[in-house]
CSV table of C-alpha atoms in Angstrom, one decimal:
chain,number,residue,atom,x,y,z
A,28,UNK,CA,-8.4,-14.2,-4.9
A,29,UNK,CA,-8.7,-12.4,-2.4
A,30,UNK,CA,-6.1,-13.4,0.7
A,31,UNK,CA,-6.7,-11.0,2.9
A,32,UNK,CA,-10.2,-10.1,3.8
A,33,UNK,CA,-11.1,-6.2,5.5
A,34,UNK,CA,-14.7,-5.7,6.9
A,35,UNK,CA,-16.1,-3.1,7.0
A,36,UNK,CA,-15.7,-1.4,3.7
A,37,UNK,CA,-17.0,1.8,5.1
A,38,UNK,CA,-17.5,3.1,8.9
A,39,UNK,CA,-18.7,6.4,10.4
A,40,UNK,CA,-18.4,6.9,13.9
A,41,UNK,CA,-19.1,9.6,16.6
A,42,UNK,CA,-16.3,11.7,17.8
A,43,UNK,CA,-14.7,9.6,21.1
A,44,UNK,CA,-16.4,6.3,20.4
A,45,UNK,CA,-14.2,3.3,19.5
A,46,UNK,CA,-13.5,2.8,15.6
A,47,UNK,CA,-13.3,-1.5,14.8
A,48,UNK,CA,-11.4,-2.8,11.3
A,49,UNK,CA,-11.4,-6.2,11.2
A,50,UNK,CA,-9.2,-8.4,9.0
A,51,UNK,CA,-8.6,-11.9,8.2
A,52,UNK,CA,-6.5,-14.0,6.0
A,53,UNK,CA,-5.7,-17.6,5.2
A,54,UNK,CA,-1.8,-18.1,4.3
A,55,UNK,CA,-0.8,-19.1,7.9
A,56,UNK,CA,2.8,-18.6,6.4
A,57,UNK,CA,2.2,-14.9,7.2
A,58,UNK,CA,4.5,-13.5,9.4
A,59,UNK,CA,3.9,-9.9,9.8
A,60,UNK,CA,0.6,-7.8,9.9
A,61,UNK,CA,1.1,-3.9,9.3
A,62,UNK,CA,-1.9,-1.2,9.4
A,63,UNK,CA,-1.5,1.2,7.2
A,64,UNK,CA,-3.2,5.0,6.9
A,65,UNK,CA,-4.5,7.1,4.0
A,66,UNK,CA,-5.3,11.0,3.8
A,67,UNK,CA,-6.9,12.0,0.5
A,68,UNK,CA,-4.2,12.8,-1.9
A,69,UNK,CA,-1.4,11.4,0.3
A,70,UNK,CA,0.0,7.8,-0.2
A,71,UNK,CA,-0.9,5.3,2.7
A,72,UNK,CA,1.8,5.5,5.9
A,73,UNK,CA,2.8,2.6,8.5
A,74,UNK,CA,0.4,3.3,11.7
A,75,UNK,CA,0.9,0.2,13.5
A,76,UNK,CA,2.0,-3.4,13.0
A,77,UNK,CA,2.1,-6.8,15.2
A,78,UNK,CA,3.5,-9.8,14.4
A,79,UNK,CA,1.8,-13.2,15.6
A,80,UNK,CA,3.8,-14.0,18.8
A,81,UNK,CA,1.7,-11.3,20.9
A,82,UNK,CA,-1.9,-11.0,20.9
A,83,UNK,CA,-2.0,-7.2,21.1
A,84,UNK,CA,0.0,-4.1,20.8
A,85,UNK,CA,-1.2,-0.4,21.5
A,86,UNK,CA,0.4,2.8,20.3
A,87,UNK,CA,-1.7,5.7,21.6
A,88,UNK,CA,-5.1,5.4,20.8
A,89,UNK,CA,-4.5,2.7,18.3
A,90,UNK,CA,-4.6,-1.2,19.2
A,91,UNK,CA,-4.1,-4.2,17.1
A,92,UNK,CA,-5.8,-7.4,18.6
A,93,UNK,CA,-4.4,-10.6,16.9
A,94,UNK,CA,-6.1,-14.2,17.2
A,95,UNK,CA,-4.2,-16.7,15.4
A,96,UNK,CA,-6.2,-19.3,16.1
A,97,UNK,CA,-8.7,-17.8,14.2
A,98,UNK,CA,-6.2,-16.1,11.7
A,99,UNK,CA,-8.0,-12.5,12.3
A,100,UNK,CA,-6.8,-9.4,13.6
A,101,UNK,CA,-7.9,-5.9,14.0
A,102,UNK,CA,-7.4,-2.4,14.3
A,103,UNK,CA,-8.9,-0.1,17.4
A,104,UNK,CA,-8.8,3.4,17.4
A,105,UNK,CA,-10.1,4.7,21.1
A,106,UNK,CA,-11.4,8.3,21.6
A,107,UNK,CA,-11.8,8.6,17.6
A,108,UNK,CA,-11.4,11.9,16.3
A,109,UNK,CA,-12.2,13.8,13.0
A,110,UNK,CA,-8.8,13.8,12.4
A,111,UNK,CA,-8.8,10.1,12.5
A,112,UNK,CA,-10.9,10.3,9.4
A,113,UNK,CA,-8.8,8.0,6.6
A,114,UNK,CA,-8.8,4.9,5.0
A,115,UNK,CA,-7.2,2.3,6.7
A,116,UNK,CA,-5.4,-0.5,4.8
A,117,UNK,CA,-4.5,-3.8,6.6
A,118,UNK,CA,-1.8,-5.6,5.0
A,119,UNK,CA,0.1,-9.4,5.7
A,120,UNK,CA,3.6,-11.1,4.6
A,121,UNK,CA,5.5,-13.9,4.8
A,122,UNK,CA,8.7,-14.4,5.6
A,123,UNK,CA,11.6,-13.4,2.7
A,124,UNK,CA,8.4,-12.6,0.5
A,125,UNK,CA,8.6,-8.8,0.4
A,126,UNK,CA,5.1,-8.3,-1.5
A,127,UNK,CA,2.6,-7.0,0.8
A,128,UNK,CA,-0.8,-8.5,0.7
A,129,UNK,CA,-3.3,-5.6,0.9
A,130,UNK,CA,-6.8,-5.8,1.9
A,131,UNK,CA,-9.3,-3.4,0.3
A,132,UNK,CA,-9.0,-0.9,2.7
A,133,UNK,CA,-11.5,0.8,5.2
A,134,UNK,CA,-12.8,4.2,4.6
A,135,UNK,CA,-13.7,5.6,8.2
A,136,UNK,CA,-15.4,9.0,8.9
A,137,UNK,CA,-15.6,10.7,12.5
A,138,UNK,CA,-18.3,12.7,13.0
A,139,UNK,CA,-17.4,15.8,15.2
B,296,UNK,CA,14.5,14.3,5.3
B,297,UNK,CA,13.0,14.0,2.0
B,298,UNK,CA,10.1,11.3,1.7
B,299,UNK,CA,9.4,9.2,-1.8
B,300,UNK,CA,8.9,11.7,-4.7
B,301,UNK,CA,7.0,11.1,-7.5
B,302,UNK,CA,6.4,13.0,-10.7
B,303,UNK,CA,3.9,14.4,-12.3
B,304,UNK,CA,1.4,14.7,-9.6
B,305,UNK,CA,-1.3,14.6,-11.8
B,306,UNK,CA,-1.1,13.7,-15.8
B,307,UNK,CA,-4.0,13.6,-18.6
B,308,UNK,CA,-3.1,12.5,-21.9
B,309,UNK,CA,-4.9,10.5,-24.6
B,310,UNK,CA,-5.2,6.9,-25.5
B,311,UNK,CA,-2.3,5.8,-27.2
B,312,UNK,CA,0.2,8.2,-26.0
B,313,UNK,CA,2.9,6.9,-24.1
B,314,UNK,CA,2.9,8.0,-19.9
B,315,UNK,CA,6.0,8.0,-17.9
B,316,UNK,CA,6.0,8.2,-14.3
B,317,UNK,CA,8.8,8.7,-12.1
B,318,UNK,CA,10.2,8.3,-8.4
B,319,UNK,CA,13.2,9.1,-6.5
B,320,UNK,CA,13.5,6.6,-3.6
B,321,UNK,CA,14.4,7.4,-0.2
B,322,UNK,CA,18.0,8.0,0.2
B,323,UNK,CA,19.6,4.5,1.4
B,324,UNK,CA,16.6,2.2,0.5
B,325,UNK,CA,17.4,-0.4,-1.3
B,326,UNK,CA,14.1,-2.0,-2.4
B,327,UNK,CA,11.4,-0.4,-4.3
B,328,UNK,CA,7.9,-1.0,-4.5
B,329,UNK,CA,5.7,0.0,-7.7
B,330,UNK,CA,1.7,0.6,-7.0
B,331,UNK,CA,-1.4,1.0,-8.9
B,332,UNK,CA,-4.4,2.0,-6.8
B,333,UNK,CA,-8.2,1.9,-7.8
B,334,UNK,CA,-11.6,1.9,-6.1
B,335,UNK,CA,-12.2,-1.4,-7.8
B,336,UNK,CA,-9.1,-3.4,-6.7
B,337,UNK,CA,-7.6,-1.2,-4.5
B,338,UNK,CA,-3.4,-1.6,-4.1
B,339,UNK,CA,-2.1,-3.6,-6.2
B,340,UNK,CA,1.7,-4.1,-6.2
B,341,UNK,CA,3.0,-4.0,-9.9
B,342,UNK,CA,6.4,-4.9,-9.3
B,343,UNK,CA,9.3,-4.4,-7.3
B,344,UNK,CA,13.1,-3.7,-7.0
B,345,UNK,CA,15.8,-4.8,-4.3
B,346,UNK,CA,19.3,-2.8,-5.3
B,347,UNK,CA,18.0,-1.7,-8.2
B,348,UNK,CA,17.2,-5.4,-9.9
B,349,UNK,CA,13.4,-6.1,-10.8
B,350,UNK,CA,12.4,-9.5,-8.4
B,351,UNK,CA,9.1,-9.9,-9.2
B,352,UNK,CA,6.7,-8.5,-11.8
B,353,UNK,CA,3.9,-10.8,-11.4
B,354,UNK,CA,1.6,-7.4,-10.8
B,355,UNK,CA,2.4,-5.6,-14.1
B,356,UNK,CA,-0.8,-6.0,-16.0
B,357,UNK,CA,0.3,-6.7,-19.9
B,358,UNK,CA,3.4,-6.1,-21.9
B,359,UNK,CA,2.3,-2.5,-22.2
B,360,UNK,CA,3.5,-2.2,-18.8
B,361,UNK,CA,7.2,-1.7,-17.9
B,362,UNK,CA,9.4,-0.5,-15.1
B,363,UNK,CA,13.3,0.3,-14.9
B,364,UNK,CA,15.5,1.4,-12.5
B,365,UNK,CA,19.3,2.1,-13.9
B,366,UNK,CA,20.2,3.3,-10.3
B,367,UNK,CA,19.8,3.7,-7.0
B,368,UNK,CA,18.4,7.1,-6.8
B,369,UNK,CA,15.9,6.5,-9.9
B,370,UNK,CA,12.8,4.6,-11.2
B,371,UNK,CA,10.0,5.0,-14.1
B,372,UNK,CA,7.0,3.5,-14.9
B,373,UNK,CA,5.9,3.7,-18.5
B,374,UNK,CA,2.8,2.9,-20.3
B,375,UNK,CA,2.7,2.2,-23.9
B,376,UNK,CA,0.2,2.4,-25.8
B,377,UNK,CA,-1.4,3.8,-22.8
B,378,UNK,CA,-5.6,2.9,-23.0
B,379,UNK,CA,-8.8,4.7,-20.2
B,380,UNK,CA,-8.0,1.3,-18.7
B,381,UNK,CA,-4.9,2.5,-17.1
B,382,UNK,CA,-6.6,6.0,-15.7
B,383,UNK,CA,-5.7,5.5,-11.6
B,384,UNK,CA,-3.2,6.7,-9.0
B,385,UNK,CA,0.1,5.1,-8.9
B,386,UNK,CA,2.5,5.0,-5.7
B,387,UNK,CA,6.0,4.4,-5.6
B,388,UNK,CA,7.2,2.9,-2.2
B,389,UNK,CA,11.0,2.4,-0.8
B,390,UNK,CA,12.1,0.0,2.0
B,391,UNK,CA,15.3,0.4,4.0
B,392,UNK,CA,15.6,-3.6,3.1
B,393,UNK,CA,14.1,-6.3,1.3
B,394,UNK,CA,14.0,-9.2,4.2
B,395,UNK,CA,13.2,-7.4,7.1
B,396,UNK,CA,10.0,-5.8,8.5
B,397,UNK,CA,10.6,-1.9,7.9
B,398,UNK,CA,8.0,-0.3,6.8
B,399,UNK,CA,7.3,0.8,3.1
B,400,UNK,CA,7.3,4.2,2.4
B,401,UNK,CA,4.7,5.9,0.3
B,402,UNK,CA,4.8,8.7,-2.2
B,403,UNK,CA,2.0,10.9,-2.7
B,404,UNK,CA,1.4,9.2,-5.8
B,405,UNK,CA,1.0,10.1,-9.9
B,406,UNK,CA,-3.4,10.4,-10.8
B,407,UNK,CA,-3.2,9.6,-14.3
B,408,UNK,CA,-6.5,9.8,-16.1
B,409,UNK,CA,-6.0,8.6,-20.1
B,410,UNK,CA,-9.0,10.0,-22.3
């Protein structure tokens, strides 16, 4: 079973237009929601991470939105760039509970 | 400073033979993080360490399947028998500490393809 959900699988978007992951999950005994990025060949690396007591945080170009409510979040990358060109992962855990719950990741491609 | 290192980079054996895979940790981490990465299922966490004892191993597949780390500086992976089943890339990952929110940090991974 799948607890945390990533849409969508695949995104290609035009250099400086605005790139949108979206995640959501169930466990509301999460605590912590990291983004995570991948180059080919590279193992995935923190890029951002919120936990549920603010409804956004931006660092650079990147912005998580988080709706608890709704138990969604997502990932914004503004002015995309080739460079940005990665798979994202979003990941969530709770509490003491070191295991990171991973969605499927998101593989984005900026077009120059 | 060094990052997570994993070795071999890539490895490509036959069914049945035995794989090992290695990591050296971040210097000071204590917990350590075991992955198996596929198209299919995508990370899956196989089992991981905090000062060097195994706390959960829920992820490791089947028996097959087993992990040690006899010290700080030092963990393996090994598959045996090892079966095509297996062929994907496998991370190591170290955290500063177990119950906080630092960030895991990623090798560049083992791509083991079994024929």
């Amino acid at each position: 079973q799948q607890q945390v959900k990533q849409s969508p699988q695949s995104l290609i978007v035009q250099k400086g237009g605005i790139s949108i992951i979206n995640c959501a999950y169930e466990n509301t005994a999460f605590d912590y929601f990291p983004w995570y990025q991948q180059f080919p060949g590279k193992g995935p690396a923190l890029l951002i991470a919120i936990r549920p007591d603010v409804s956004e945080k931006k660092e650079g170009r990147f912005t998580i939105s988080f709706n608890k409510s709704a138990k969604q979040f997502s990932l914004h990358i503004m002015d995309s760039q080739p460079g940005d060109s990665a798979t994202y992962f979003c990941a969530a855990h709770a509490g003491n509970n070191r295991k990171l719950i991973w969605g499927l990741g998101t593989s984005l491609a900026v077009n120059p | 400073d060094a990052g997570v290192i994993q070795s071999p980079r890539h490895e490509v054996t036959e069914m049945g033979q035995e794989v090992t895979l290695r990591c050296k940790p971040i210097s000071g981490h204590n917990s350590l993080f075991w992955y198996r990465q596929t198209m299919m299922r995508g990370l899956e966490l196989l089992i991981y360490f905090n000062n060097n004892v195994p706390i959960d191993d829920s992820g490791m597949p089947e028996d097959r399947f087993s992990a040690k780390m006899p010290n700080a500086s030092f963990s393996t992976l090994k598959i045996q028998p090892s079966e095509p089943r297996d062929s994907a890339v496998y991370f190591c990952a170290s955290s500063p500490q177990l119950h906080s929110n630092q960030p895991q940090h990623f090798g560049d991974g083992t791509r083991l393809s079994i024929l």
